[in-house]
Amino acid sequence: MISDRATVVLSTTALRQDRPKRVLSRNPRGARIGPVDTNTTPWFAFYGVHYHVDDEYVAVINAADAELFGGEGRPPDPLPEL
């Protein structure tokens, strides 16, 4: 969960991924969340902890970083030659 004040990392269970089970960490909003490694199952490291994330949230993480850091938060262009 990302707000203007904080970034909260929530966990779920394998059977109920649509409902949070517990809060893993609360952090001030000033920290970059990504980049997300999408070569295999998407994951990112945040404050030294590795988290796996569903594909649908990769764009949310990238958007949150872009909002906070301007152009630095954008993911690299996958087809720069086009």
PDB file of N, CA and C in Angstrom:
ATOM      1  N   MET A   1       0.847  -1.143   0.000  1.00  0.00           N
ATOM      2  CA  MET A   1       0.000   0.000   0.000  1.00  0.00           C
ATOM      3  C   MET A   1       0.903   1.218   0.000  1.00  0.00           C
ATOM      4  N   ILE A   2       0.607   2.149  -0.903  1.00  0.00           N
ATOM      5  CA  ILE A   2       1.424   3.346  -1.028  1.00  0.00           C
ATOM      6  C   ILE A   2       0.530   4.564  -0.849  1.00  0.00           C
ATOM      7  N   SER A   3       0.907   5.428   0.075  1.00  0.00           N
ATOM      8  CA  SER A   3       0.174   6.679   0.257  1.00  0.00           C
ATOM      9  C   SER A   3       1.166   7.827   0.132  1.00  0.00           C
ATOM     10  N   ASP A   4       0.698   9.037   0.350  1.00  0.00           N
ATOM     11  CA  ASP A   4       1.604  10.183   0.267  1.00  0.00           C
ATOM     12  C   ASP A   4       2.537  10.257   1.468  1.00  0.00           C
ATOM     13  N   ARG A   5       2.273   9.501   2.528  1.00  0.00           N
ATOM     14  CA  ARG A   5       3.088   9.545   3.736  1.00  0.00           C
ATOM     15  C   ARG A   5       3.916   8.288   3.988  1.00  0.00           C
ATOM     16  N   ALA A   6       3.450   7.133   3.518  1.00  0.00           N
ATOM     17  CA  ALA A   6       4.126   5.888   3.874  1.00  0.00           C
ATOM     18  C   ALA A   6       3.982   4.829   2.787  1.00  0.00           C
ATOM     19  N   THR A   7       4.869   3.848   2.862  1.00  0.00           N
ATOM     20  CA  THR A   7       4.783   2.642   2.054  1.00  0.00           C
ATOM     21  C   THR A   7       4.656   1.494   3.040  1.00  0.00           C
ATOM     22  N   VAL A   8       3.584   0.725   2.903  1.00  0.00           N
ATOM     23  CA  VAL A   8       3.332  -0.396   3.799  1.00  0.00           C
ATOM     24  C   VAL A   8       3.362  -1.673   2.974  1.00  0.00           C
ATOM     25  N   VAL A   9       4.186  -2.633   3.396  1.00  0.00           N
ATOM     26  CA  VAL A   9       4.281  -3.915   2.702  1.00  0.00           C
ATOM     27  C   VAL A   9       3.401  -4.899   3.454  1.00  0.00           C
ATOM     28  N   LEU A  10       2.454  -5.508   2.733  1.00  0.00           N
ATOM     29  CA  LEU A  10       1.510  -6.460   3.314  1.00  0.00           C
ATOM     30  C   LEU A  10       1.801  -7.857   2.799  1.00  0.00           C
ATOM     31  N   SER A  11       1.500  -8.866   3.594  1.00  0.00           N
ATOM     32  CA  SER A  11       1.645 -10.243   3.143  1.00  0.00           C
ATOM     33  C   SER A  11       0.272 -10.862   2.970  1.00  0.00           C
ATOM     34  N   THR A  12       0.223 -11.908   2.137  1.00  0.00           N
ATOM     35  CA  THR A  12      -0.995 -12.679   1.927  1.00  0.00           C
ATOM     36  C   THR A  12      -0.642 -14.152   2.070  1.00  0.00           C
ATOM     37  N   THR A  13      -1.633 -15.002   1.957  1.00  0.00           N
ATOM     38  CA  THR A  13      -1.368 -16.438   1.927  1.00  0.00           C
ATOM     39  C   THR A  13      -1.498 -16.914   0.490  1.00  0.00           C
ATOM     40  N   ALA A  14      -0.994 -18.088   0.209  1.00  0.00           N
ATOM     41  CA  ALA A  14      -1.059 -18.634  -1.146  1.00  0.00           C
ATOM     42  C   ALA A  14      -2.507 -18.855  -1.586  1.00  0.00           C
ATOM     43  N   LEU A  15      -3.375 -19.180  -0.649  1.00  0.00           N
ATOM     44  CA  LEU A  15      -4.773 -19.453  -0.999  1.00  0.00           C
ATOM     45  C   LEU A  15      -5.640 -18.210  -1.045  1.00  0.00           C
ATOM     46  N   ARG A  16      -5.278 -17.167  -0.330  1.00  0.00           N
ATOM     47  CA  ARG A  16      -6.080 -15.933  -0.272  1.00  0.00           C
ATOM     48  C   ARG A  16      -5.224 -14.731  -0.596  1.00  0.00           C
ATOM     49  N   GLN A  17      -4.857 -14.591  -1.857  1.00  0.00           N
ATOM     50  CA  GLN A  17      -3.988 -13.485  -2.250  1.00  0.00           C
ATOM     51  C   GLN A  17      -4.737 -12.171  -2.392  1.00  0.00           C
ATOM     52  N   ASP A  18      -6.053 -12.187  -2.275  1.00  0.00           N
ATOM     53  CA  ASP A  18      -6.834 -10.958  -2.409  1.00  0.00           C
ATOM     54  C   ASP A  18      -7.053 -10.252  -1.069  1.00  0.00           C
ATOM     55  N   ARG A  19      -6.578 -10.844   0.039  1.00  0.00           N
ATOM     56  CA  ARG A  19      -6.769 -10.239   1.352  1.00  0.00           C
ATOM     57  C   ARG A  19      -5.450 -10.225   2.130  1.00  0.00           C
ATOM     58  N   PRO A  20      -5.071  -9.084   2.663  1.00  0.00           N
ATOM     59  CA  PRO A  20      -3.831  -9.035   3.439  1.00  0.00           C
ATOM     60  C   PRO A  20      -3.947  -9.869   4.711  1.00  0.00           C
ATOM     61  N   LYS A  21      -2.849 -10.517   5.054  1.00  0.00           N
ATOM     62  CA  LYS A  21      -2.810 -11.310   6.279  1.00  0.00           C
ATOM     63  C   LYS A  21      -2.164 -10.533   7.415  1.00  0.00           C
ATOM     64  N   ARG A  22      -1.040  -9.844   7.092  1.00  0.00           N
ATOM     65  CA  ARG A  22      -0.366  -9.055   8.125  1.00  0.00           C
ATOM     66  C   ARG A  22       0.492  -7.978   7.484  1.00  0.00           C
ATOM     67  N   VAL A  23       0.915  -7.046   8.304  1.00  0.00           N
ATOM     68  CA  VAL A  23       1.808  -5.977   7.866  1.00  0.00           C
ATOM     69  C   VAL A  23       3.241  -6.460   8.068  1.00  0.00           C
ATOM     70  N   LEU A  24       4.035  -6.444   6.992  1.00  0.00           N
ATOM     71  CA  LEU A  24       5.431  -6.846   7.088  1.00  0.00           C
ATOM     72  C   LEU A  24       6.335  -5.686   7.462  1.00  0.00           C
ATOM     73  N   SER A  25       6.044  -4.505   6.902  1.00  0.00           N
ATOM     74  CA  SER A  25       6.851  -3.333   7.256  1.00  0.00           C
ATOM     75  C   SER A  25       6.102  -2.051   6.938  1.00  0.00           C
ATOM     76  N   ARG A  26       6.434  -1.015   7.699  1.00  0.00           N
ATOM     77  CA  ARG A  26       5.955   0.354   7.446  1.00  0.00           C
ATOM     78  C   ARG A  26       7.185   1.221   7.266  1.00  0.00           C
ATOM     79  N   ASN A  27       7.188   1.989   6.171  1.00  0.00           N
ATOM     80  CA  ASN A  27       8.353   2.803   5.849  1.00  0.00           C
ATOM     81  C   ASN A  27       7.900   4.180   5.386  1.00  0.00           C
ATOM     82  N   PRO A  28       8.733   5.202   5.594  1.00  0.00           N
ATOM     83  CA  PRO A  28       8.381   6.530   5.101  1.00  0.00           C
ATOM     84  C   PRO A  28       8.307   6.528   3.575  1.00  0.00           C
ATOM     85  N   ARG A  29       7.514   7.404   3.022  1.00  0.00           N
ATOM     86  CA  ARG A  29       7.271   7.445   1.580  1.00  0.00           C
ATOM     87  C   ARG A  29       8.494   7.876   0.775  1.00  0.00           C
ATOM     88  N   GLY A  30       9.507   8.392   1.349  1.00  0.00           N
ATOM     89  CA  GLY A  30      10.646   8.901   0.612  1.00  0.00           C
ATOM     90  C   GLY A  30      11.562   7.857   0.009  1.00  0.00           C
ATOM     91  N   ALA A  31      11.320   6.584   0.233  1.00  0.00           N
ATOM     92  CA  ALA A  31      12.219   5.536  -0.251  1.00  0.00           C
ATOM     93  C   ALA A  31      11.733   4.951  -1.575  1.00  0.00           C
ATOM     94  N   ARG A  32      12.691   4.647  -2.435  1.00  0.00           N
ATOM     95  CA  ARG A  32      12.370   3.996  -3.706  1.00  0.00           C
ATOM     96  C   ARG A  32      12.039   2.535  -3.434  1.00  0.00           C
ATOM     97  N   ILE A  33      11.001   2.033  -4.083  1.00  0.00           N
ATOM     98  CA  ILE A  33      10.551   0.664  -3.877  1.00  0.00           C
ATOM     99  C   ILE A  33      11.259  -0.279  -4.844  1.00  0.00           C
ATOM    100  N   GLY A  34      11.309   0.092  -6.115  1.00  0.00           N
ATOM    101  CA  GLY A  34      11.886  -0.760  -7.152  1.00  0.00           C
ATOM    102  C   GLY A  34      13.376  -0.597  -7.232  1.00  0.00           C
ATOM    103  N   PRO A  35      13.974  -1.045  -8.284  1.00  0.00           N
ATOM    104  CA  PRO A  35      13.333  -1.610  -9.466  1.00  0.00           C
ATOM    105  C   PRO A  35      12.873  -3.046  -9.216  1.00  0.00           C
ATOM    106  N   VAL A  36      11.893  -3.455 -10.010  1.00  0.00           N
ATOM    107  CA  VAL A  36      11.366  -4.809  -9.924  1.00  0.00           C
ATOM    108  C   VAL A  36      12.075  -5.665 -10.969  1.00  0.00           C
ATOM    109  N   ASP A  37      12.616  -6.787 -10.535  1.00  0.00           N
ATOM    110  CA  ASP A  37      13.259  -7.729 -11.453  1.00  0.00           C
ATOM    111  C   ASP A  37      12.167  -8.634 -12.014  1.00  0.00           C
ATOM    112  N   THR A  38      11.966  -8.586 -13.314  1.00  0.00           N
ATOM    113  CA  THR A  38      10.898  -9.372 -13.945  1.00  0.00           C
ATOM    114  C   THR A  38      11.441 -10.495 -14.816  1.00  0.00           C
ATOM    115  N   ASN A  39      12.709 -10.865 -14.658  1.00  0.00           N
ATOM    116  CA  ASN A  39      13.272 -11.944 -15.462  1.00  0.00           C
ATOM    117  C   ASN A  39      12.646 -13.296 -15.135  1.00  0.00           C
ATOM    118  N   THR A  40      12.242 -13.500 -13.908  1.00  0.00           N
ATOM    119  CA  THR A  40      11.534 -14.717 -13.489  1.00  0.00           C
ATOM    120  C   THR A  40      10.253 -14.259 -12.806  1.00  0.00           C
ATOM    121  N   THR A  41       9.952 -14.801 -11.653  1.00  0.00           N
ATOM    122  CA  THR A  41       8.834 -14.285 -10.863  1.00  0.00           C
ATOM    123  C   THR A  41       9.214 -12.886 -10.397  1.00  0.00           C
ATOM    124  N   PRO A  42       8.349 -11.887 -10.627  1.00  0.00           N
ATOM    125  CA  PRO A  42       8.716 -10.515 -10.245  1.00  0.00           C
ATOM    126  C   PRO A  42       9.054 -10.413  -8.754  1.00  0.00           C
ATOM    127  N   TRP A  43      10.156  -9.722  -8.463  1.00  0.00           N
ATOM    128  CA  TRP A  43      10.558  -9.495  -7.084  1.00  0.00           C
ATOM    129  C   TRP A  43      11.300  -8.167  -6.995  1.00  0.00           C
ATOM    130  N   PHE A  44      11.390  -7.656  -5.798  1.00  0.00           N
ATOM    131  CA  PHE A  44      12.122  -6.424  -5.546  1.00  0.00           C
ATOM    132  C   PHE A  44      12.725  -6.499  -4.151  1.00  0.00           C
ATOM    133  N   ALA A  45      13.744  -5.710  -3.932  1.00  0.00           N
ATOM    134  CA  ALA A  45      14.357  -5.609  -2.609  1.00  0.00           C
ATOM    135  C   ALA A  45      14.001  -4.237  -2.040  1.00  0.00           C
ATOM    136  N   PHE A  46      13.483  -4.232  -0.834  1.00  0.00           N
ATOM    137  CA  PHE A  46      13.064  -2.995  -0.184  1.00  0.00           C
ATOM    138  C   PHE A  46      13.608  -3.003   1.233  1.00  0.00           C
ATOM    139  N   TYR A  47      14.479  -2.045   1.535  1.00  0.00           N
ATOM    140  CA  TYR A  47      15.162  -1.984   2.836  1.00  0.00           C
ATOM    141  C   TYR A  47      15.872  -3.303   3.142  1.00  0.00           C
ATOM    142  N   GLY A  48      16.486  -3.893   2.116  1.00  0.00           N
ATOM    143  CA  GLY A  48      17.283  -5.095   2.291  1.00  0.00           C
ATOM    144  C   GLY A  48      16.516  -6.404   2.335  1.00  0.00           C
ATOM    145  N   VAL A  49      15.208  -6.364   2.220  1.00  0.00           N
ATOM    146  CA  VAL A  49      14.388  -7.578   2.247  1.00  0.00           C
ATOM    147  C   VAL A  49      13.859  -7.843   0.833  1.00  0.00           C
ATOM    148  N   HIS A  50      13.923  -9.088   0.381  1.00  0.00           N
ATOM    149  CA  HIS A  50      13.438  -9.458  -0.945  1.00  0.00           C
ATOM    150  C   HIS A  50      11.970  -9.866  -0.858  1.00  0.00           C
ATOM    151  N   TYR A  51      11.157  -9.291  -1.752  1.00  0.00           N
ATOM    152  CA  TYR A  51       9.724  -9.581  -1.794  1.00  0.00           C
ATOM    153  C   TYR A  51       9.342 -10.054  -3.185  1.00  0.00           C
ATOM    154  N   HIS A  52       8.482 -11.049  -3.245  1.00  0.00           N
ATOM    155  CA  HIS A  52       7.894 -11.470  -4.512  1.00  0.00           C
ATOM    156  C   HIS A  52       6.580 -10.723  -4.662  1.00  0.00           C
ATOM    157  N   VAL A  53       6.243 -10.376  -5.912  1.00  0.00           N
ATOM    158  CA  VAL A  53       5.050  -9.585  -6.170  1.00  0.00           C
ATOM    159  C   VAL A  53       4.346 -10.141  -7.405  1.00  0.00           C
ATOM    160  N   ASP A  54       3.024 -10.075  -7.421  1.00  0.00           N
ATOM    161  CA  ASP A  54       2.265 -10.506  -8.596  1.00  0.00           C
ATOM    162  C   ASP A  54       2.520  -9.557  -9.759  1.00  0.00           C
ATOM    163  N   ASP A  55       2.418 -10.086 -10.971  1.00  0.00           N
ATOM    164  CA  ASP A  55       2.647  -9.297 -12.187  1.00  0.00           C
ATOM    165  C   ASP A  55       1.824  -8.014 -12.218  1.00  0.00           C
ATOM    166  N   GLU A  56       0.606  -8.078 -11.724  1.00  0.00           N
ATOM    167  CA  GLU A  56      -0.283  -6.922 -11.814  1.00  0.00           C
ATOM    168  C   GLU A  56       0.197  -5.722 -11.004  1.00  0.00           C
ATOM    169  N   TYR A  57       1.095  -5.932 -10.040  1.00  0.00           N
ATOM    170  CA  TYR A  57       1.562  -4.843  -9.192  1.00  0.00           C
ATOM    171  C   TYR A  57       2.876  -4.229  -9.641  1.00  0.00           C
ATOM    172  N   VAL A  58       3.513  -4.804 -10.654  1.00  0.00           N
ATOM    173  CA  VAL A  58       4.782  -4.262 -11.147  1.00  0.00           C
ATOM    174  C   VAL A  58       4.587  -2.832 -11.648  1.00  0.00           C
ATOM    175  N   ALA A  59       3.534  -2.590 -12.404  1.00  0.00           N
ATOM    176  CA  ALA A  59       3.259  -1.242 -12.917  1.00  0.00           C
ATOM    177  C   ALA A  59       2.975  -0.262 -11.778  1.00  0.00           C
ATOM    178  N   VAL A  60       2.345  -0.719 -10.718  1.00  0.00           N
ATOM    179  CA  VAL A  60       2.042   0.143  -9.575  1.00  0.00           C
ATOM    180  C   VAL A  60       3.339   0.577  -8.886  1.00  0.00           C
ATOM    181  N   ILE A  61       4.255  -0.360  -8.709  1.00  0.00           N
ATOM    182  CA  ILE A  61       5.537  -0.052  -8.087  1.00  0.00           C
ATOM    183  C   ILE A  61       6.327   0.922  -8.953  1.00  0.00           C
ATOM    184  N   ASN A  62       6.363   0.662 -10.252  1.00  0.00           N
ATOM    185  CA  ASN A  62       7.082   1.560 -11.164  1.00  0.00           C
ATOM    186  C   ASN A  62       6.468   2.958 -11.172  1.00  0.00           C
ATOM    187  N   ALA A  63       5.146   3.035 -11.127  1.00  0.00           N
ATOM    188  CA  ALA A  63       4.473   4.339 -11.112  1.00  0.00           C
ATOM    189  C   ALA A  63       4.754   5.091  -9.813  1.00  0.00           C
ATOM    190  N   ALA A  64       4.774   4.378  -8.701  1.00  0.00           N
ATOM    191  CA  ALA A  64       5.057   5.025  -7.412  1.00  0.00           C
ATOM    192  C   ALA A  64       6.479   5.583  -7.394  1.00  0.00           C
ATOM    193  N   ASP A  65       7.429   4.826  -7.938  1.00  0.00           N
ATOM    194  CA  ASP A  65       8.803   5.323  -8.001  1.00  0.00           C
ATOM    195  C   ASP A  65       8.918   6.507  -8.957  1.00  0.00           C
ATOM    196  N   ALA A  66       8.236   6.451 -10.084  1.00  0.00           N
ATOM    197  CA  ALA A  66       8.281   7.547 -11.053  1.00  0.00           C
ATOM    198  C   ALA A  66       7.688   8.818 -10.454  1.00  0.00           C
ATOM    199  N   GLU A  67       6.625   8.678  -9.685  1.00  0.00           N
ATOM    200  CA  GLU A  67       6.004   9.837  -9.041  1.00  0.00           C
ATOM    201  C   GLU A  67       6.950  10.475  -8.038  1.00  0.00           C
ATOM    202  N   LEU A  68       7.669   9.657  -7.311  1.00  0.00           N
ATOM    203  CA  LEU A  68       8.550  10.144  -6.261  1.00  0.00           C
ATOM    204  C   LEU A  68       9.861  10.708  -6.799  1.00  0.00           C
ATOM    205  N   PHE A  69      10.424  10.065  -7.812  1.00  0.00           N
ATOM    206  CA  PHE A  69      11.745  10.422  -8.295  1.00  0.00           C
ATOM    207  C   PHE A  69      11.760  10.983  -9.703  1.00  0.00           C
ATOM    208  N   GLY A  70      10.635  11.318 -10.256  1.00  0.00           N
ATOM    209  CA  GLY A  70      10.594  11.850 -11.615  1.00  0.00           C
ATOM    210  C   GLY A  70      11.061  10.807 -12.610  1.00  0.00           C
ATOM    211  N   GLY A  71      11.931  11.159 -13.515  1.00  0.00           N
ATOM    212  CA  GLY A  71      12.393  10.257 -14.555  1.00  0.00           C
ATOM    213  C   GLY A  71      13.228   9.096 -14.059  1.00  0.00           C
ATOM    214  N   GLU A  72      13.821   9.215 -12.868  1.00  0.00           N
ATOM    215  CA  GLU A  72      14.676   8.149 -12.364  1.00  0.00           C
ATOM    216  C   GLU A  72      13.901   6.896 -11.993  1.00  0.00           C
ATOM    217  N   GLY A  73      12.611   7.003 -11.729  1.00  0.00           N
ATOM    218  CA  GLY A  73      11.837   5.853 -11.309  1.00  0.00           C
ATOM    219  C   GLY A  73      11.287   5.021 -12.448  1.00  0.00           C
ATOM    220  N   ARG A  74      11.443   5.530 -13.675  1.00  0.00           N
ATOM    221  CA  ARG A  74      10.914   4.791 -14.814  1.00  0.00           C
ATOM    222  C   ARG A  74      11.707   3.521 -15.064  1.00  0.00           C
ATOM    223  N   PRO A  75      11.007   2.447 -15.465  1.00  0.00           N
ATOM    224  CA  PRO A  75      11.741   1.235 -15.815  1.00  0.00           C
ATOM    225  C   PRO A  75      12.490   1.451 -17.121  1.00  0.00           C
ATOM    226  N   PRO A  76      13.536   0.652 -17.380  1.00  0.00           N
ATOM    227  CA  PRO A  76      14.271   0.821 -18.637  1.00  0.00           C
ATOM    228  C   PRO A  76      13.397   0.442 -19.831  1.00  0.00           C
ATOM    229  N   ASP A  77      13.632   1.097 -20.955  1.00  0.00           N
ATOM    230  CA  ASP A  77      12.891   0.819 -22.186  1.00  0.00           C
ATOM    231  C   ASP A  77      13.256  -0.585 -22.662  1.00  0.00           C
ATOM    232  N   PRO A  78      12.265  -1.505 -22.791  1.00  0.00           N
ATOM    233  CA  PRO A  78      12.591  -2.869 -23.201  1.00  0.00           C
ATOM    234  C   PRO A  78      12.995  -2.961 -24.681  1.00  0.00           C
ATOM    235  N   LEU A  79      12.641  -1.986 -25.500  1.00  0.00           N
ATOM    236  CA  LEU A  79      12.971  -1.990 -26.926  1.00  0.00           C
ATOM    237  C   LEU A  79      13.570  -0.641 -27.321  1.00  0.00           C
ATOM    238  N   PRO A  80      14.741  -0.291 -26.818  1.00  0.00           N
ATOM    239  CA  PRO A  80      15.305   1.041 -27.090  1.00  0.00           C
ATOM    240  C   PRO A  80      15.650   1.271 -28.554  1.00  0.00           C
ATOM    241  N   GLU A  81      15.823   0.208 -29.328  1.00  0.00           N
ATOM    242  CA  GLU A  81      16.201   0.372 -30.735  1.00  0.00           C
ATOM    243  C   GLU A  81      15.031   0.768 -31.630  1.00  0.00           C
ATOM    244  N   LEU A  82      13.819   0.700 -31.137  1.00  0.00           N
ATOM    245  CA  LEU A  82      12.654   1.077 -31.970  1.00  0.00           C
ATOM    246  C   LEU A  82      12.359   2.545 -31.905  1.00  0.00           C
TER     247      LEU A  82
END
